[in-house]
Coordinates of C-alpha atoms in Angstrom, one line a residue:
M2 CA 42.9 -9.7 5.5
A3 CA 43.4 -8.8 1.8
E4 CA 42.4 -5.2 2.6
I5 CA 45.3 -4.8 5.0
D6 CA 48.6 -4.5 3.3
A7 CA 52.1 -5.1 4.8
K8 CA 52.8 -1.4 5.1
T9 CA 49.8 -0.9 7.4
L10 CA 50.9 -3.7 9.7
S11 CA 54.5 -2.5 9.7
R12 CA 53.4 1.1 10.7
L13 CA 51.3 -0.2 13.6
S14 CA 54.2 -2.4 14.8
E15 CA 56.7 0.5 14.6
R16 CA 54.2 2.8 16.4
Y17 CA 53.7 0.5 19.3
E18 CA 57.3 -0.3 19.6
N19 CA 58.2 3.4 19.9
L20 CA 55.4 4.0 22.4
S21 CA 56.7 1.1 24.6
K22 CA 60.2 2.5 24.6
S23 CA 58.8 6.0 25.5
I24 CA 56.8 4.6 28.4
Q25 CA 59.7 2.6 29.6
K26 CA 62.2 5.5 29.4
R27 CA 59.8 8.0 31.1
T28 CA 59.0 5.5 33.9
D29 CA 62.7 4.6 34.5
K30 CA 63.5 8.4 34.6
A31 CA 60.8 9.0 37.2
L32 CA 62.0 6.1 39.4
T33 CA 65.7 7.2 39.2
T34 CA 64.8 10.9 40.0
L35 CA 62.6 10.0 42.9
Q36 CA 65.2 7.5 44.2
K37 CA 67.8 10.3 44.2
Q38 CA 65.3 12.7 45.9
E39 CA 64.7 10.2 48.6
L40 CA 68.4 9.7 49.2
G41 CA 68.8 13.5 49.6
L42 CA 65.7 13.6 51.9
Q43 CA 67.2 10.8 54.0
K44 CA 70.4 12.6 54.5
T45 CA 68.6 15.8 55.5
L46 CA 66.4 14.0 57.9
A47 CA 69.3 12.1 59.4
H48 CA 70.7 15.3 60.8
K49 CA 67.3 16.1 62.4
D50 CA 66.0 12.7 63.5
S51 CA 68.3 9.7 62.8
S52 CA 65.9 7.1 64.2
K53 CA 63.0 8.3 62.1
S54 CA 65.2 8.5 59.0
Q55 CA 66.2 4.9 59.4
L56 CA 62.6 3.8 60.0
L57 CA 61.3 5.5 56.9
F58 CA 64.0 4.8 54.4
T59 CA 65.4 1.4 55.3
D60 CA 63.4 -0.7 52.8
A61 CA 62.5 2.0 50.2
Q62 CA 65.7 1.6 48.1
K63 CA 65.1 -2.1 47.8
E64 CA 61.6 -1.4 46.4
Y65 CA 63.0 1.1 43.9
R66 CA 65.6 -1.4 42.7
S67 CA 63.0 -4.1 42.4
L68 CA 60.8 -1.9 40.2
Q69 CA 63.7 -0.9 38.0
T70 CA 64.7 -4.5 37.5
R71 CA 61.2 -5.5 36.5
L72 CA 61.1 -2.5 34.1
Q73 CA 64.2 -3.7 32.3
S74 CA 63.0 -7.3 32.1
P75 CA 61.0 -8.8 29.2
V76 CA 57.2 -8.9 29.5
S77 CA 56.1 -12.5 30.3
S78 CA 54.5 -14.2 27.3
D79 CA 52.3 -16.4 29.6
L80 CA 50.0 -13.5 30.5
T81 CA 46.7 -13.5 28.6
N82 CA 46.1 -9.8 29.4
P83 CA 49.4 -8.0 30.5
L84 CA 47.5 -4.8 31.1
K85 CA 45.1 -5.2 34.1
E86 CA 43.1 -2.1 33.1
Y87 CA 40.2 -2.2 30.6
I88 CA 40.8 0.1 27.6
P89 CA 38.3 -0.7 24.8
N90 CA 40.7 -0.1 21.8
V91 CA 43.4 -2.2 23.5
D92 CA 41.0 -5.0 24.2
S93 CA 39.6 -5.0 20.6
L94 CA 43.0 -5.0 18.8
S95 CA 44.5 -7.6 21.2
T96 CA 41.5 -9.9 20.6
A97 CA 41.7 -9.4 16.9
L98 CA 45.3 -10.3 16.7
K99 CA 44.6 -13.5 18.8
F100 CA 41.9 -14.3 16.3
L101 CA 44.2 -14.0 13.3
Q102 CA 46.7 -16.3 14.8
Q103 CA 44.3 -19.2 15.2
K104 CA 44.6 -22.4 13.3
G105 CA 42.3 -22.4 10.3
I106 CA 42.6 -18.7 9.5
D107 CA 43.9 -18.6 6.0
L108 CA 46.7 -16.0 6.0
P109 CA 49.8 -15.9 3.8
A110 CA 53.0 -16.9 5.6
D111 CA 54.5 -13.4 5.3
K112 CA 51.4 -11.7 6.6
L113 CA 51.0 -14.2 9.4
Q114 CA 54.6 -13.4 10.4
Q115 CA 53.8 -9.7 10.5
V116 CA 50.7 -10.3 12.6
Q117 CA 52.7 -12.3 15.1
A118 CA 55.4 -9.5 15.2
L119 CA 52.6 -6.9 15.7
S120 CA 51.1 -9.0 18.5
D121 CA 54.4 -9.3 20.3
R122 CA 55.0 -5.5 20.2
F123 CA 51.4 -4.8 21.3
R124 CA 51.8 -7.3 24.2
L125 CA 55.0 -5.5 25.2
L126 CA 53.2 -2.2 25.1
Q127 CA 50.5 -3.5 27.4
G128 CA 53.1 -4.9 29.7
R129 CA 55.0 -1.6 29.9
M130 CA 51.8 0.3 30.6
Q131 CA 51.0 -2.2 33.4
Q132 CA 54.5 -1.6 34.9
A133 CA 53.9 2.1 34.6
N134 CA 50.6 1.7 36.5
E135 CA 52.4 -0.2 39.3
V136 CA 55.1 2.4 39.5
Q137 CA 52.5 5.2 39.6
A138 CA 50.8 3.4 42.5
F139 CA 54.0 3.0 44.4
I140 CA 55.3 6.5 44.0
Q141 CA 52.0 8.0 44.9
Q142 CA 51.8 5.9 48.0
R143 CA 55.4 6.7 48.9
E144 CA 55.0 10.5 48.4
Q145 CA 51.8 10.5 50.6
Q146 CA 53.5 8.5 53.3
L147 CA 56.6 10.8 53.4
K148 CA 54.4 13.9 53.3
S149 CA 52.2 12.7 56.2
Q150 CA 55.3 11.8 58.3
L151 CA 57.5 14.8 57.5
S152 CA 55.3 17.7 56.7
N153 CA 55.9 19.3 60.1
Y154 CA 59.7 19.4 59.8
G155 CA 59.8 22.4 57.4
G156 CA 63.0 23.9 56.1
G157 CA 65.0 21.7 53.7
V158 CA 62.7 18.8 54.3
G159 CA 59.7 20.8 53.1
S160 CA 61.4 21.9 49.8
Q161 CA 62.5 18.3 49.1
L162 CA 59.0 17.0 49.7
L163 CA 57.7 19.7 47.2
G164 CA 60.3 18.4 44.7
M165 CA 58.9 14.9 45.1
N166 CA 55.3 16.1 44.8
K167 CA 56.2 17.8 41.5
Q168 CA 57.9 14.7 40.1
V169 CA 55.0 12.4 41.1
Y170 CA 52.3 14.8 39.7
Y171 CA 54.0 15.3 36.4
Y172 CA 54.6 11.6 36.0
Q173 CA 50.9 10.7 36.5
E174 CA 50.0 13.5 34.0
Q175 CA 52.4 12.0 31.4
L176 CA 50.9 8.5 32.1
A177 CA 47.4 9.9 31.5
Q178 CA 48.6 11.2 28.1
Y179 CA 49.9 7.8 27.1
K180 CA 46.5 6.3 28.0
E181 CA 44.7 8.9 25.9
T182 CA 46.9 7.8 23.0
L183 CA 45.8 4.2 23.5
K184 CA 42.1 5.2 23.8
D185 CA 42.2 7.1 20.5
P186 CA 42.8 4.6 17.7
E187 CA 44.8 5.7 14.6
K188 CA 43.4 5.3 11.1
V189 CA 45.7 2.2 10.5
Q190 CA 44.3 0.5 13.6
T191 CA 40.7 1.3 12.5
A192 CA 41.5 -0.2 9.1
V193 CA 42.7 -3.4 10.7
M194 CA 39.7 -3.7 13.0
T195 CA 37.3 -3.1 10.1
A196 CA 38.9 -5.8 8.0
V197 CA 39.0 -8.3 10.8
G198 CA 35.4 -7.5 11.8
K199 CA 34.2 -8.7 8.4
M200 CA 35.8 -12.1 8.8
P201 CA 33.4 -15.0 9.6
G202 CA 33.5 -16.1 13.3
F203 CA 35.2 -13.0 14.7
Q204 CA 32.2 -11.6 16.5
H205 CA 31.7 -14.9 18.3
F206 CA 35.4 -15.1 19.1
M207 CA 35.3 -11.6 20.5
A208 CA 32.4 -12.4 22.7
K209 CA 34.2 -15.4 24.2
N210 CA 37.9 -14.3 24.4
S211 CA 38.0 -10.5 24.9
F212 CA 39.2 -9.0 28.2
L213 CA 35.7 -7.6 28.7
S214 CA 34.1 -11.0 28.4
Q215 CA 36.5 -12.2 31.2
L216 CA 35.4 -9.3 33.4
F217 CA 31.7 -9.8 32.7
P218 CA 31.2 -13.4 31.5
A219 CA 28.0 -13.9 29.5
S220 CA 25.5 -16.6 30.2
P221 CA 26.0 -19.8 28.2
N222 CA 22.6 -19.3 26.7
Y223 CA 23.2 -15.7 25.8
G224 CA 21.2 -14.7 22.7
T225 CA 18.8 -17.6 23.0
P226 CA 15.2 -17.8 24.4
K227 CA 16.6 -19.9 27.4
A228 CA 18.5 -16.8 28.6
L229 CA 15.1 -15.1 29.3
T230 CA 13.9 -17.9 31.6
G231 CA 13.3 -16.7 35.1
L232 CA 13.7 -13.0 34.3
Q233 CA 11.1 -10.6 35.6
T234 CA 8.8 -8.7 33.2
M235 CA 8.2 -5.0 33.4
S236 CA 4.8 -5.6 35.0
D237 CA 6.3 -7.8 37.7
V238 CA 8.8 -5.1 38.6
K239 CA 6.1 -2.5 38.7
Q240 CA 3.9 -4.6 40.9
Q241 CA 6.8 -5.1 43.4
L242 CA 7.5 -1.4 43.5
Q243 CA 3.8 -0.7 44.2
D244 CA 3.8 -3.3 47.0
R245 CA 6.9 -1.8 48.6
F246 CA 6.4 1.9 48.1
G247 CA 2.6 2.2 47.5
K248 CA 0.7 3.1 44.3
S249 CA 1.2 6.8 44.9
A250 CA 5.0 6.5 44.5
L251 CA 4.5 5.6 40.8
T252 CA 1.7 8.1 40.1
P253 CA 2.8 11.2 38.2
G254 CA 2.3 14.5 40.1
T255 CA -0.4 17.0 39.2
S256 CA 2.2 19.6 38.1
G257 CA 3.1 17.4 35.1
G258 CA 6.4 16.0 36.6
G259 CA 7.3 12.4 37.0
S260 CA 6.3 10.2 39.9
P261 CA 8.0 10.7 43.3
L262 CA 10.0 7.5 42.8
E263 CA 11.2 8.7 39.3
Q264 CA 12.2 12.0 40.8
Q265 CA 14.3 10.4 43.5
L266 CA 16.0 8.1 40.9
Q267 CA 16.7 11.2 38.7
S268 CA 18.2 13.0 41.7
A269 CA 20.4 9.9 42.5
Q270 CA 21.5 9.7 38.9
T271 CA 22.4 13.4 38.9
A272 CA 24.5 12.9 42.0
L273 CA 26.3 10.0 40.5
S274 CA 27.0 12.0 37.3
Q275 CA 28.5 14.8 39.4
L276 CA 30.7 12.3 41.2
K277 CA 31.8 10.8 37.9
D278 CA 32.7 14.3 36.6
K279 CA 34.9 14.9 39.7
I280 CA 36.7 11.6 39.2
T281 CA 37.3 12.4 35.5
A282 CA 38.6 15.8 36.3
A283 CA 41.0 14.3 38.7
G284 CA 42.5 12.2 36.0
G285 CA 40.0 9.5 35.3
N286 CA 41.3 7.0 37.8
S287 CA 40.5 7.7 41.5
S288 CA 40.6 10.3 44.2
D289 CA 44.0 8.8 45.3
L290 CA 45.8 10.7 42.6
T291 CA 48.5 13.0 43.9
Q292 CA 47.3 16.6 44.1
P293 CA 49.8 19.3 43.3
D294 CA 51.2 21.5 46.2
F295 CA 52.2 24.0 43.5
T296 CA 50.8 25.7 40.4
P297 CA 51.2 23.1 37.7
N298 CA 52.4 24.0 34.2
Q299 CA 49.8 22.3 32.0
Q300 CA 52.1 22.5 29.0
R301 CA 54.6 20.2 30.5
G302 CA 52.4 17.1 30.1
K303 CA 51.9 17.8 26.4
S304 CA 54.1 16.5 23.6
F305 CA 56.2 19.0 21.7
L306 CA 53.8 19.1 18.7
R307 CA 50.8 19.7 21.0
R308 CA 52.3 22.9 22.4
F309 CA 51.9 24.6 19.0
E310 CA 48.9 26.9 18.6
Y311 CA 47.4 27.7 15.2
G312 CA 45.3 30.7 14.1
F313 CA 43.5 31.9 11.0
N314 CA 42.1 35.4 10.4
I315 CA 40.5 37.2 7.4
Q316 CA 39.9 40.9 7.3
S317 CA 38.3 42.8 4.4
Q318 CA 38.0 46.4 3.5
S319 CA 35.2 47.8 1.4
A320 CA 35.9 49.3 -2.0
T321 CA 36.3 53.0 -2.4
S322 CA 36.2 55.3 -5.5
I323 CA 40.0 54.9 -5.7
L324 CA 40.8 51.4 -4.3
P325 CA 39.1 48.0 -5.0
V326 CA 38.0 45.6 -2.3
T327 CA 41.0 44.5 -0.2
S328 CA 41.2 41.2 1.8
D329 CA 44.0 40.2 4.2
I330 CA 44.4 36.6 5.1
G331 CA 46.5 35.9 8.1
L332 CA 48.0 32.6 9.4
T333 CA 49.4 32.4 12.9
L334 CA 51.7 29.7 14.3
G335 CA 52.6 29.9 18.0
F336 CA 54.6 27.8 20.4
K337 CA 53.7 28.0 24.1
P338 CA 56.4 26.5 26.4
I339 CA 54.7 27.3 29.7
D340 CA 51.2 28.5 30.8
K341 CA 52.3 31.9 32.1
S342 CA 54.3 32.9 29.1
F343 CA 53.1 34.5 25.9
S344 CA 53.3 32.2 22.9
V345 CA 56.1 32.8 20.5
S346 CA 54.2 33.4 17.2
L347 CA 55.0 33.6 13.5
K348 CA 52.4 35.6 11.5
V349 CA 52.1 35.4 7.7
F350 CA 49.7 37.7 5.8
F351 CA 48.5 37.4 2.3
S352 CA 46.6 40.2 0.5
R353 CA 44.1 39.8 -2.2
R354 CA 42.5 42.6 -4.2
S355 CA 39.3 42.4 -6.2
N356 CA 38.5 45.1 -8.9
I357 CA 35.0 46.5 -8.8
L358 CA 33.7 48.8 -11.4
I359 CA 32.2 52.0 -9.9
G360 CA 29.4 53.3 -12.0

């Protein structure tokens, strides 16, 4: 760990602490807003159908309060993996921090203390993200339930349902942004992982203790000749396919294409790829994501800095018998608050002239 200085560990620790606070604040705001929207919807529905209003909203406020209480509570230190979702960068750094806190790892006392502080903040971040996932699942289910039960009422009920739809949709978009931040490691995190990766024993520790190894545990004989015992060879598999589908299924066609079986496998793989693209376009989680009943503002889910647009332009004019070559260099900085508006731009131009002798 000599390559990792105290400043690097401190920057990571501060970064994850701020991200945890941001997730907690945004999640609490979403819960509070939706709770108020439900109270308003309950009052509106009570005038139309009091029995249905009581049926739909009796236990909902208890659930909101329970989620808010958990959101304000500390994350349990007993959980090995507070985030029940596999994100490669999160798993790698979490396992690396566990490795550094083992007995026998020769770290200076001050650096070990920093590693422990970073581990605590990173654990808190994972816990807040898991709470956000649970809140997202609840409010999505709740919005869909109310929509299916009350979509025929129209009037004030319809407008209030639309307000809930907007709140749920934009929250899940914001949560997706947080996850993208975790998936894209910063340079300081990459530096930590590079240094830890060079330490003896880390690769073995990673294979045994990572979240991925718990999801897909390896064979005890992994990496040894014993692990190959009983496995079928390529010729065995080919023979079984011939016995089941016939020899012609594995014979390439006369037109130069693959065998009929290969063509069917390729078609199936193409269909799976298309399905994967649809899931990714929907947010990367599942088809249960709340779909907007309005035209979303794609800028709303972006951070303030990501709403800026940058431009660069160079224009040159040829030399004449009177004027030399002239080049204009333009820099454009624009801010786009909403999709439908024109960006507010600031343009700066620099001119450069080059003298050319005309013979």
